[in-house]
PDB file of C-alpha atoms in Angstrom:
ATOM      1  CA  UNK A   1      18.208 122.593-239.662  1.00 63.00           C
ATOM      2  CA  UNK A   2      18.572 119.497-237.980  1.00 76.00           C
ATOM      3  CA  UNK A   3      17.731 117.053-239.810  1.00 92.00           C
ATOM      4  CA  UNK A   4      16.358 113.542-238.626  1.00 94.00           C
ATOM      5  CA  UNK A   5      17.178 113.352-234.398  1.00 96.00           C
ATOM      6  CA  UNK A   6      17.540 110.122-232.770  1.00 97.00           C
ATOM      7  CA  UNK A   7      17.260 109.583-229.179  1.00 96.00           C
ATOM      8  CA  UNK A   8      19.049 108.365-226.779  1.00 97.00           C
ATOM      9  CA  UNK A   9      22.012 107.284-228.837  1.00 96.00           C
ATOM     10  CA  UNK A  10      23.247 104.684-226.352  1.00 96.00           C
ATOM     11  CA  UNK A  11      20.843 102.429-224.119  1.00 97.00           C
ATOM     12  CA  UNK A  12      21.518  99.362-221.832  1.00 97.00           C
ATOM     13  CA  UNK A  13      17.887  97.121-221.541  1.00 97.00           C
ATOM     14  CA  UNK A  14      17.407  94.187-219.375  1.00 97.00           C
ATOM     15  CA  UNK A  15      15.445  91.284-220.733  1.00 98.00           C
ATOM     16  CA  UNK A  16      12.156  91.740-220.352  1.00 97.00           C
ATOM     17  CA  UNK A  17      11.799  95.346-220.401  1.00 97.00           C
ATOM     18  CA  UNK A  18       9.991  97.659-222.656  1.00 96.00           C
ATOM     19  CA  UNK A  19      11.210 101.207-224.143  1.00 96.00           C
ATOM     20  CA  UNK A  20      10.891 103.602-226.592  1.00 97.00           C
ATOM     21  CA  UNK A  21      13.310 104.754-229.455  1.00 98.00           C
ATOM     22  CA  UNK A  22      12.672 108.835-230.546  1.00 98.00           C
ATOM     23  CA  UNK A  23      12.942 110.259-233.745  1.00 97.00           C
ATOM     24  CA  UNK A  24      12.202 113.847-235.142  1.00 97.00           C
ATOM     25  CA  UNK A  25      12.791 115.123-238.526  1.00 96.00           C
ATOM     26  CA  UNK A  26      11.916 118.410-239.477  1.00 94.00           C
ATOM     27  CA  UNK A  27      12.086 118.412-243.233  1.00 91.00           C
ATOM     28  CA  UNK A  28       8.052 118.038-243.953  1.00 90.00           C
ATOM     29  CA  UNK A  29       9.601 114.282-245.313  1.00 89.00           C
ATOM     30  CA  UNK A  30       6.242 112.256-245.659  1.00 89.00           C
ATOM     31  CA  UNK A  31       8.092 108.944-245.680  1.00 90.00           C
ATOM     32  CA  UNK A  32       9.757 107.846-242.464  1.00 92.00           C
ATOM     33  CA  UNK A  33      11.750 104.221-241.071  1.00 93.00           C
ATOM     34  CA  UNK A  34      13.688 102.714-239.052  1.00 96.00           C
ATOM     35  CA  UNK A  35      16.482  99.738-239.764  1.00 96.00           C
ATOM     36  CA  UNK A  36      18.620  98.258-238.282  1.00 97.00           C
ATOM     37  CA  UNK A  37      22.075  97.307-238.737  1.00 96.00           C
ATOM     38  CA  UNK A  38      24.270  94.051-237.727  1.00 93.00           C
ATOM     39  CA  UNK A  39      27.166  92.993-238.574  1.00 86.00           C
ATOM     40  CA  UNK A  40      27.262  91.435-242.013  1.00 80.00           C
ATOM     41  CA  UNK A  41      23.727  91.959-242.096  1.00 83.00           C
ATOM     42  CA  UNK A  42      23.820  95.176-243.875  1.00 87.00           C
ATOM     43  CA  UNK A  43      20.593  97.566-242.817  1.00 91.00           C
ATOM     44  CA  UNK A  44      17.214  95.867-242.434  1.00 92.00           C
ATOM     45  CA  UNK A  45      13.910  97.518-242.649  1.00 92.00           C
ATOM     46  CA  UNK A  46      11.456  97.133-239.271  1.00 96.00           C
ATOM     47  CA  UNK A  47       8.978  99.325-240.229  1.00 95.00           C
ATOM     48  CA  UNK A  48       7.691 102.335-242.075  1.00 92.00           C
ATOM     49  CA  UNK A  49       5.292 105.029-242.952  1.00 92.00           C
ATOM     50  CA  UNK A  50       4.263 106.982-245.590  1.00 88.00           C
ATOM     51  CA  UNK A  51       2.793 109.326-243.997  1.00 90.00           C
ATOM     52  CA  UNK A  52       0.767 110.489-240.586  1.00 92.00           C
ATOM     53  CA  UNK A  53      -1.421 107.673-239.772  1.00 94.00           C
ATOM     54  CA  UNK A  54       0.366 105.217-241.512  1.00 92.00           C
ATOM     55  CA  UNK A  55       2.334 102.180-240.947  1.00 94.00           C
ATOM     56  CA  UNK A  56       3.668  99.046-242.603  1.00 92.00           C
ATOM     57  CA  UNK A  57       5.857  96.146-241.815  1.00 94.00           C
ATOM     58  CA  UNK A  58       9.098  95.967-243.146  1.00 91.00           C
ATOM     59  CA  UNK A  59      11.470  92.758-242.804  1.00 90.00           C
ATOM     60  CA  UNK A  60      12.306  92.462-239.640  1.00 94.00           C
ATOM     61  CA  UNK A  61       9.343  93.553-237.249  1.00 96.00           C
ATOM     62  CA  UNK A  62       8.336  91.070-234.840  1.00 96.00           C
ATOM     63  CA  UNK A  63       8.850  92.294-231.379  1.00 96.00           C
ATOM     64  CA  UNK A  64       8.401  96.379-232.507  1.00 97.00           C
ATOM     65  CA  UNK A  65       5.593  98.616-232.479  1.00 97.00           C
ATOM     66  CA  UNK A  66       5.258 101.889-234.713  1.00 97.00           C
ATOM     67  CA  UNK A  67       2.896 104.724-234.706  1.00 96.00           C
ATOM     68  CA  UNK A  68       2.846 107.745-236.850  1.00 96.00           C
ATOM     69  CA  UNK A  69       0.998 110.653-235.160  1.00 96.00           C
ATOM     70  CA  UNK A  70       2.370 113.441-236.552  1.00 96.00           C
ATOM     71  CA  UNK A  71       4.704 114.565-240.011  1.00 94.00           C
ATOM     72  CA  UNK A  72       7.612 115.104-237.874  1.00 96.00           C
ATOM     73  CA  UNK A  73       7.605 112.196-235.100  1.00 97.00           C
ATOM     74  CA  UNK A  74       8.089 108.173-235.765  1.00 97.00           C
ATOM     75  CA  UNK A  75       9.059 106.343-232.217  1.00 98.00           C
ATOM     76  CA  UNK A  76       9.696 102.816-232.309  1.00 98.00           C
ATOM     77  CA  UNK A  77       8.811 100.654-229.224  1.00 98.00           C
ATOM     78  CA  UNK A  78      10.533  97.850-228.207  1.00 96.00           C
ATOM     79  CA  UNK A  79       7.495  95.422-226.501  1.00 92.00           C
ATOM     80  CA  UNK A  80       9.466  92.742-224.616  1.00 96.00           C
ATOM     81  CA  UNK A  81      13.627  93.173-224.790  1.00 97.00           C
ATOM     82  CA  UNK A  82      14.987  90.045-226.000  1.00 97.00           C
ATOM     83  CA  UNK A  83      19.258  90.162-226.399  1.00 97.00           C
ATOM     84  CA  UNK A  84      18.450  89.453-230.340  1.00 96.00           C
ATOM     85  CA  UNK A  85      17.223  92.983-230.071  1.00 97.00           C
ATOM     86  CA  UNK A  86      20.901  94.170-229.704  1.00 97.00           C
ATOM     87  CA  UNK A  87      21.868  96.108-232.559  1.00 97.00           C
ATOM     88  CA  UNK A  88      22.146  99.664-233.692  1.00 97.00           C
ATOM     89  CA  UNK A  89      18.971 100.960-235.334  1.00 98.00           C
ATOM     90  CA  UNK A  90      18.902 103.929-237.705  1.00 97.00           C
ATOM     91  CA  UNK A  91      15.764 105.866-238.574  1.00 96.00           C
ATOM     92  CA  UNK A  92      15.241 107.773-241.859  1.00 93.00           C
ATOM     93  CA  UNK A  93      13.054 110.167-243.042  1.00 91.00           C
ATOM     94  CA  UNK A  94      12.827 110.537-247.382  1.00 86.00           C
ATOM     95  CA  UNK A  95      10.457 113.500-249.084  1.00 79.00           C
ATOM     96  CA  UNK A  96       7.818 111.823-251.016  1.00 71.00           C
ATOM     97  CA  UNK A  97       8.066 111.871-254.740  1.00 62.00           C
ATOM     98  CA  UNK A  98      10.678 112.872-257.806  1.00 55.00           C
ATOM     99  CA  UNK A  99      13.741 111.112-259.045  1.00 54.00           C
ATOM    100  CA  UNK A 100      16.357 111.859-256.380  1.00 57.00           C
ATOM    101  CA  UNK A 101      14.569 110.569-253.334  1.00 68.00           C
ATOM    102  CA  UNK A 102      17.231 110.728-251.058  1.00 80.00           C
ATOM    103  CA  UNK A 103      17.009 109.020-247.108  1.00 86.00           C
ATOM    104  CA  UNK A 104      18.271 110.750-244.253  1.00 90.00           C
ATOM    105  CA  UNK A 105      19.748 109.172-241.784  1.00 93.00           C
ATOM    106  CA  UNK A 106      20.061 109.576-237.418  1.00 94.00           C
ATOM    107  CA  UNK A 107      22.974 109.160-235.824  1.00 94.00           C
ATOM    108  CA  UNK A 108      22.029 105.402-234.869  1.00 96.00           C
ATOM    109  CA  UNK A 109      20.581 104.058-231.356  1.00 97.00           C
ATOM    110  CA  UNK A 110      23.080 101.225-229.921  1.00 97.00           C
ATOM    111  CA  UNK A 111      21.090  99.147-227.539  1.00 97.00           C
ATOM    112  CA  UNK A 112      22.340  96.579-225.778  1.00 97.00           C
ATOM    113  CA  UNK A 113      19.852  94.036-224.415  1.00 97.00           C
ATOM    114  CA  UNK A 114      21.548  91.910-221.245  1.00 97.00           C
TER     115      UNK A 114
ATOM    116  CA  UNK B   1      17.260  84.086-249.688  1.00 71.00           C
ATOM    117  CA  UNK B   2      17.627  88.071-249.489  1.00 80.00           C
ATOM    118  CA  UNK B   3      16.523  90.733-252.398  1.00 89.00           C
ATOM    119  CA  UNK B   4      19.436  91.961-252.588  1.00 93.00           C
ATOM    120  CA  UNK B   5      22.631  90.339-252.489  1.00 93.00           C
ATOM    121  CA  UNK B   6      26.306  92.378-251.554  1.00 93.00           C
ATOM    122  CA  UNK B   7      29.701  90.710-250.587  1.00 82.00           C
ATOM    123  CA  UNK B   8      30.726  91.630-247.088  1.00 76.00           C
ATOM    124  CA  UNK B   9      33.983  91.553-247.881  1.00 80.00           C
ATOM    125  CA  UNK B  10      36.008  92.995-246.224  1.00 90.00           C
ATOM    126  CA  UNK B  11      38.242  94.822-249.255  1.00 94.00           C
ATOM    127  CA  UNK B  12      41.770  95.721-248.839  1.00 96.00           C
ATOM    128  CA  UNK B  13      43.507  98.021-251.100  1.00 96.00           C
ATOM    129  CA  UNK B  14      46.051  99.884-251.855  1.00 97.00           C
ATOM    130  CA  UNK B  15      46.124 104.070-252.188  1.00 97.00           C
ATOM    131  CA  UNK B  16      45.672 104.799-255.843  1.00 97.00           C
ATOM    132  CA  UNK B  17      43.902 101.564-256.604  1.00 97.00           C
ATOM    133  CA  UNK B  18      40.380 100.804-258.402  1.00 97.00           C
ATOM    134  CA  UNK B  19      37.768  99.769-256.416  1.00 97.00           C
ATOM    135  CA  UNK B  20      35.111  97.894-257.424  1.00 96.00           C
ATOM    136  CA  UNK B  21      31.976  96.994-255.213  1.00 96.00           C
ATOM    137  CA  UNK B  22      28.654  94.959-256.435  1.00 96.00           C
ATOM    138  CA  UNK B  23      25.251  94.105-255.726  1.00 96.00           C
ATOM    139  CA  UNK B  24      22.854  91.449-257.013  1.00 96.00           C
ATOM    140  CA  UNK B  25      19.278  91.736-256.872  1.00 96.00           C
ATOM    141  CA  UNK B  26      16.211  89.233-257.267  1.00 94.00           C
ATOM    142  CA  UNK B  27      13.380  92.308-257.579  1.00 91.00           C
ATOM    143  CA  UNK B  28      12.454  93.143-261.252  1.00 91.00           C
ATOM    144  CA  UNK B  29       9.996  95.944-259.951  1.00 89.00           C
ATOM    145  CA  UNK B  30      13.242  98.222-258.522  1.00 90.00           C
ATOM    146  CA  UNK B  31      14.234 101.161-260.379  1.00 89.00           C
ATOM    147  CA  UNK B  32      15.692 103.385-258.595  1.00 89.00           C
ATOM    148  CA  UNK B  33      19.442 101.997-257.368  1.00 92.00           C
ATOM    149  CA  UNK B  34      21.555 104.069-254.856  1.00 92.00           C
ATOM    150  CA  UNK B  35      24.800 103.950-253.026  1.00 95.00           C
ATOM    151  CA  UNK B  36      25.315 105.016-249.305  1.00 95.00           C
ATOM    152  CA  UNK B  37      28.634 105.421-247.588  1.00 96.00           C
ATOM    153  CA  UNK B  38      29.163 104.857-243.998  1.00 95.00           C
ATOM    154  CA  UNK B  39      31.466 106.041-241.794  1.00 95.00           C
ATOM    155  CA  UNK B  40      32.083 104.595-238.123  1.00 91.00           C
ATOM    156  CA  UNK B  41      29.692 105.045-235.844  1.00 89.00           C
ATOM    157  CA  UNK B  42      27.522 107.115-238.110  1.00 92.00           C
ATOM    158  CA  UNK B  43      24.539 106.767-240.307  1.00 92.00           C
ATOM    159  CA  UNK B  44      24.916 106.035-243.403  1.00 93.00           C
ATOM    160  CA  UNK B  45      25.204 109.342-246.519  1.00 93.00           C
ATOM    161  CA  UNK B  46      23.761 108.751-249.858  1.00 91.00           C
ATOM    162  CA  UNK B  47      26.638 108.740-252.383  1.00 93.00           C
ATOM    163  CA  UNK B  48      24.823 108.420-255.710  1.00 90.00           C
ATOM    164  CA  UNK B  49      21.735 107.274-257.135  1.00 87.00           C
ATOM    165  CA  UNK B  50      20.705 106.015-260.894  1.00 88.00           C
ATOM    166  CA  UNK B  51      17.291 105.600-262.286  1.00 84.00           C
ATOM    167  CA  UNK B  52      16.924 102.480-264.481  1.00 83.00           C
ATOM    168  CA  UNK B  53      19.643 101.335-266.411  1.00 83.00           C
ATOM    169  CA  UNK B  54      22.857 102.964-267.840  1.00 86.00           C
ATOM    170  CA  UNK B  55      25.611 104.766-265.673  1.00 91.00           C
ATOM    171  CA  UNK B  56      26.732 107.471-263.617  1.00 93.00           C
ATOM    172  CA  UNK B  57      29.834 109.476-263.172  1.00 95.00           C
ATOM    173  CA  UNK B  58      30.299 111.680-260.488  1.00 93.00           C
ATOM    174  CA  UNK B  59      34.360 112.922-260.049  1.00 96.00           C
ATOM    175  CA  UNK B  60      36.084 109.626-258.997  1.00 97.00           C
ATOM    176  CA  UNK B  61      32.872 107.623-258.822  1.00 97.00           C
ATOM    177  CA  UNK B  62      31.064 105.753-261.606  1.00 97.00           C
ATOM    178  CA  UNK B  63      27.579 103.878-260.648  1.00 96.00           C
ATOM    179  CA  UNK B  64      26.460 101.263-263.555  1.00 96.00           C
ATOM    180  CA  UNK B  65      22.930  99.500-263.214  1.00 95.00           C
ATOM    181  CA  UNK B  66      22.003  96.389-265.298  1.00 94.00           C
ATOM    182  CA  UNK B  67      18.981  95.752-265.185  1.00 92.00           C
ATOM    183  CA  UNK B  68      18.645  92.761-268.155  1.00 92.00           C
ATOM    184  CA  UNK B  69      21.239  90.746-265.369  1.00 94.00           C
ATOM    185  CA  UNK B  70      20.173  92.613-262.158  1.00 94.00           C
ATOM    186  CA  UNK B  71      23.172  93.826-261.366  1.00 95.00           C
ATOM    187  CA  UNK B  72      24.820  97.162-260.356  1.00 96.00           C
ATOM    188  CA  UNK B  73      28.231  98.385-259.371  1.00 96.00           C
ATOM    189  CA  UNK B  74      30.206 101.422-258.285  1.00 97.00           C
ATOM    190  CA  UNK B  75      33.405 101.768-259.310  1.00 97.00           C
ATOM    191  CA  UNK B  76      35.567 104.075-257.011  1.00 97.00           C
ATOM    192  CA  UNK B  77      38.861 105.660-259.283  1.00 97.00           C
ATOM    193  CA  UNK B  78      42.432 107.012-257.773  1.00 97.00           C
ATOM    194  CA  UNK B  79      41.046 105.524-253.875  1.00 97.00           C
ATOM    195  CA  UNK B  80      42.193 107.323-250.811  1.00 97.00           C
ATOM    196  CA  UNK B  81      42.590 106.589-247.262  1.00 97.00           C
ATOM    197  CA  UNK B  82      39.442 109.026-246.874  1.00 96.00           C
ATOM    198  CA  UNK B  83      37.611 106.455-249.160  1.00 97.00           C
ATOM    199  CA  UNK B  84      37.828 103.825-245.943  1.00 97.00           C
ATOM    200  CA  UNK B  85      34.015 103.318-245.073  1.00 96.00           C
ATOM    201  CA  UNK B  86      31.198 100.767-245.456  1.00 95.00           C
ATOM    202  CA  UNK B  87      29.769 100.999-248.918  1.00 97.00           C
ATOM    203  CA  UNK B  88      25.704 100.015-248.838  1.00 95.00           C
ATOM    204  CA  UNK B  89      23.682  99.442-252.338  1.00 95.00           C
ATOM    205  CA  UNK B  90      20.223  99.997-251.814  1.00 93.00           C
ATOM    206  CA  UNK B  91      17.385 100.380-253.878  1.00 91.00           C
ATOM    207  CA  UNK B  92      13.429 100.382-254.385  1.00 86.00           C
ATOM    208  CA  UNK B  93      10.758 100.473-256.645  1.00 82.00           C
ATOM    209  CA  UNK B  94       8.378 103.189-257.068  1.00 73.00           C
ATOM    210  CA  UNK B  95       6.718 103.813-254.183  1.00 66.00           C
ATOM    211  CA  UNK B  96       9.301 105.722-252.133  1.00 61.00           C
ATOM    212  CA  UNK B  97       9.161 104.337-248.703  1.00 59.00           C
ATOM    213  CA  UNK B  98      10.501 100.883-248.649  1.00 78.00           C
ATOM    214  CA  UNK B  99      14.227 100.545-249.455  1.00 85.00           C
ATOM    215  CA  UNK B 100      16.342  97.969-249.463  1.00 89.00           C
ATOM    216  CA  UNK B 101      19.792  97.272-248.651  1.00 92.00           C
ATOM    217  CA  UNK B 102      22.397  94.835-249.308  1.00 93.00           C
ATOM    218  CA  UNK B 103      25.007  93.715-246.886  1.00 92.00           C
ATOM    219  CA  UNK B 104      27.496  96.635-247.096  1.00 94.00           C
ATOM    220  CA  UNK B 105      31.222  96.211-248.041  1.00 95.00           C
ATOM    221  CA  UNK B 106      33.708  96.856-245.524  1.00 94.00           C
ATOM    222  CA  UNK B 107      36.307  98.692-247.683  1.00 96.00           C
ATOM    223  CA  UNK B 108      39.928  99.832-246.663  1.00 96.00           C
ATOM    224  CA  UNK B 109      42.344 102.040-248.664  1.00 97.00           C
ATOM    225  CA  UNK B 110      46.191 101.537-247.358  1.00 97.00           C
ATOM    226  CA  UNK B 111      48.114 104.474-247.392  1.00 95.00           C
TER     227      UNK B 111
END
């Protein structure tokens, strides 16, 4: 059992460019995000799903795109790379419903935006 | 100004000490309040969770939520070096997908 896979876990962008951020969970969680974390920031919400098909902003999402095709898959797309974009981002998947709705976390992306 | 509020810190203490870590929060529709540790360069673990108000013991750990002052603390008995992390409050109402998170607290247990 895996858990919630994040790839790649380091990345180097120049301004400008465009990528993708993977992540896979294969718990059947319905809810699914992605943060991410600066220093003395604590974690921020981009954006989220509750389930296939949909999406929802979260604090942070200018300059992100989200899709939700499937249960297990939730990529986050990075448009335009701007060097505020450095930071590590976690995704998280959470099973919908009862009291102890615990997140999962990835392992964290560090990106680096030069 | 953020919806939930957590000192930075970062906290120093000795082996043996009590730790105490708090968050502030602005959001009268959260109920359920949770703790994550997080160790370097990993993502963060869910430590405990409380639903509504009252507290929570688990072993050296005791999680308090009040909600009347929107407030909620973990209190962290006998630390040890292995304690050393970054402690994140988070919490969220009822729909499950959309949790928040304070700053974190950097804390440090001296051996």
């Amino acid at each position: 059992n895996a858990g919630v896979t994040q790839t790649p876990k380091f990345q180097v962008l120049k301004t400008g460019q465009s990528m993708t951020l993977q992540c896979a969970q294969d718990m059947n969680h319905e809810y699914m995000s992605w943060y991410r974390q600066d220093p003395g920031m604590g974690l921020r919400l981009i954006h989220y799903s509750v389930g296939a098909g949909i999406t929802d902003q979260g604090e942070v999402p200018n300059g992100y795109n989200v899709s939700r095709s499937t249960t297990e898959d939730f990529p986050l797309r990075l448009l335009s790379a701007a060097p505020s974009q450095t930071s590590v981002y976690f995704c998280a998947s959470t099973q919908r419903g009862g009291v102890n709705t615990e997140a999962f976390f990835g392992q964290g992306t560090r990106l680096t935006v030069v | 100004q953020k919806e939930v509020e957590q000192d930075p810190g970062p906290l120093s203490v000795p082996e043996g000490a009590i730790v105490s870590l708090n968050c502030t929060y602005s959001n009268s529709a959260f109920q359920y309040f949770m703790w994550y540790r997080q160790y370097s360069r990993k993502g963060p673990e869910l430590l405990m969770y409380t639903y509504s108000s009252g507290n929570k013991e688990d072993g050296r750990f005791t999680a308090q939520v009040d909600k009347s002052s929107k407030y909620i603390s973990l209190f962290i008995r006998d630390s040890q070096p292995s304690d050393s992390a970054t402690y994140l409050c988070a919490m969220r109402g009822n729909q499950g997908g959309k949790l928040i998170f304070g700053q974190g607290t950097e804390l440090s247990v001296k051996p």
